[in-house]
Amino acid sequence: TQAIFFKGVSFPTYDGISYMGAMIIGVTLLVLPIYFPMWGGMFFGPKEGATEEDYYLSDFTEQEVKEGIANSVIKFAKEAASERTASRRPAPVTLQPGGNLTNV
């Protein structure tokens, strides 16, 4: 934004600051509709029962999960869930032989 509003003589400094402020507000408004089911968004809290495993494993088919293709994603989802506060952590999930997910 500095190169747009402060380089050259096209805008006086006070106009550049005003336009830069409007641009910051405009770009910030683009973040408002972002919503993650397990964490929530700017206006709504998390969806009840949504987990990191559900979110990250939605990219894989059941067959891919059973074949072990998604094992690294399951590990990542567990690590992501462990970063929640203790009161919001879901029950641990393990990968059983055969690719079945179960709560411990």
Tab-separated table of C-alpha atoms in Angstrom:
chain	number	residue	atom	x	y	z
A	1	THR	CA	0.000	0.000	0.000
A	2	GLN	CA	2.872	2.360	0.587
A	3	ALA	CA	3.977	2.116	-3.031
A	4	ILE	CA	0.432	2.817	-4.220
A	5	PHE	CA	-0.364	5.794	-2.039
A	6	PHE	CA	2.993	7.393	-1.201
A	7	LYS	CA	5.241	6.959	-4.236
A	8	GLY	CA	5.241	9.835	-6.651
A	9	VAL	CA	3.308	13.054	-6.402
A	10	SER	CA	-0.153	11.822	-7.357
A	11	PHE	CA	-1.526	12.058	-3.776
A	12	PRO	CA	-0.729	14.433	-0.945
A	13	THR	CA	0.393	12.563	2.195
A	14	TYR	CA	-2.870	13.143	4.066
A	15	ASP	CA	-4.897	11.740	1.151
A	16	GLY	CA	-2.558	8.745	0.927
A	17	ILE	CA	-3.108	7.991	4.619
A	18	SER	CA	-6.887	8.283	4.197
A	19	TYR	CA	-6.939	6.012	1.149
A	20	MET	CA	-4.647	3.517	2.835
A	21	GLY	CA	-7.008	3.407	5.830
A	22	ALA	CA	-9.986	2.777	3.544
A	23	MET	CA	-8.055	0.025	1.805
A	24	ILE	CA	-7.183	-1.623	5.129
A	25	ILE	CA	-10.840	-1.591	6.153
A	26	GLY	CA	-11.887	-2.972	2.759
A	27	VAL	CA	-9.388	-5.825	2.862
A	28	THR	CA	-10.363	-6.624	6.445
A	29	LEU	CA	-14.003	-6.963	5.367
A	30	LEU	CA	-12.947	-9.806	3.075
A	31	VAL	CA	-12.093	-11.869	6.165
A	32	LEU	CA	-15.586	-11.654	7.668
A	33	PRO	CA	-17.229	-14.537	5.760
A	34	ILE	CA	-14.410	-17.031	6.494
A	35	TYR	CA	-15.776	-19.831	8.676
A	36	PHE	CA	-14.134	-23.029	9.885
A	37	PRO	CA	-16.629	-25.568	11.277
A	38	MET	CA	-14.445	-26.646	14.186
A	39	TRP	CA	-13.176	-23.189	15.164
A	40	GLY	CA	-15.935	-20.842	14.043
A	41	GLY	CA	-15.659	-17.470	12.382
A	42	MET	CA	-15.941	-13.775	13.134
A	43	PHE	CA	-19.647	-13.859	14.013
A	44	PHE	CA	-20.469	-17.486	14.775
A	45	GLY	CA	-18.893	-20.009	17.075
A	46	PRO	CA	-17.817	-23.518	16.149
A	47	LYS	CA	-20.322	-26.038	14.830
A	48	GLU	CA	-21.304	-28.483	17.557
A	49	GLY	CA	-19.566	-31.815	17.099
A	50	ALA	CA	-17.297	-30.672	14.257
A	51	THR	CA	-13.744	-31.964	14.558
A	52	GLU	CA	-10.482	-31.402	12.806
A	53	GLU	CA	-10.607	-34.989	11.545
A	54	ASP	CA	-13.941	-34.358	9.843
A	55	TYR	CA	-12.662	-31.191	8.225
A	56	TYR	CA	-9.304	-32.468	6.981
A	57	LEU	CA	-10.491	-35.963	6.021
A	58	SER	CA	-13.311	-34.575	3.874
A	59	ASP	CA	-10.763	-34.442	1.032
A	60	PHE	CA	-10.334	-38.223	1.117
A	61	THR	CA	-12.628	-41.124	0.257
A	62	GLU	CA	-13.215	-43.992	2.691
A	63	GLN	CA	-11.103	-46.193	0.433
A	64	GLU	CA	-8.160	-43.784	0.640
A	65	VAL	CA	-8.443	-43.680	4.427
A	66	LYS	CA	-8.467	-47.488	4.600
A	67	GLU	CA	-5.433	-47.694	2.301
A	68	GLY	CA	-3.506	-45.403	4.650
A	69	ILE	CA	-3.123	-42.529	2.209
A	70	ALA	CA	-4.629	-40.154	4.758
A	71	ASN	CA	-2.526	-41.253	7.754
A	72	SER	CA	-0.374	-38.119	7.699
A	73	VAL	CA	-3.528	-35.993	7.539
A	74	ILE	CA	-4.999	-37.860	10.514
A	75	LYS	CA	-1.810	-37.201	12.460
A	76	PHE	CA	-1.955	-33.514	11.510
A	77	ALA	CA	-5.630	-33.311	12.543
A	78	LYS	CA	-4.807	-34.823	15.947
A	79	GLU	CA	-2.034	-32.278	16.443
A	80	ALA	CA	-4.372	-29.458	15.411
A	81	ALA	CA	-7.000	-30.679	17.884
A	82	SER	CA	-4.395	-30.836	20.660
A	83	GLU	CA	-3.793	-27.105	20.198
A	84	ARG	CA	-7.295	-26.318	21.440
A	85	THR	CA	-7.821	-25.254	25.034
A	86	ALA	CA	-8.336	-28.210	27.360
A	87	SER	CA	-12.064	-27.554	27.731
A	88	ARG	CA	-12.624	-27.616	23.953
A	89	ARG	CA	-10.521	-30.635	23.000
A	90	PRO	CA	-12.460	-33.540	21.499
A	91	ALA	CA	-12.089	-37.129	22.660
A	92	PRO	CA	-8.953	-38.706	21.188
A	93	VAL	CA	-9.428	-40.606	17.939
A	94	THR	CA	-7.293	-43.572	16.913
A	95	LEU	CA	-6.880	-45.352	13.618
A	96	GLN	CA	-7.756	-49.017	14.057
A	97	PRO	CA	-6.360	-51.766	11.823
A	98	GLY	CA	-8.383	-51.744	8.623
A	99	GLY	CA	-8.621	-47.950	8.540
A	100	ASN	CA	-11.533	-47.472	10.964
A	101	LEU	CA	-11.534	-44.352	13.124
A	102	THR	CA	-12.705	-44.823	16.716
A	103	ASN	CA	-12.840	-42.653	19.828
A	104	VAL	CA	-10.697	-43.799	22.709
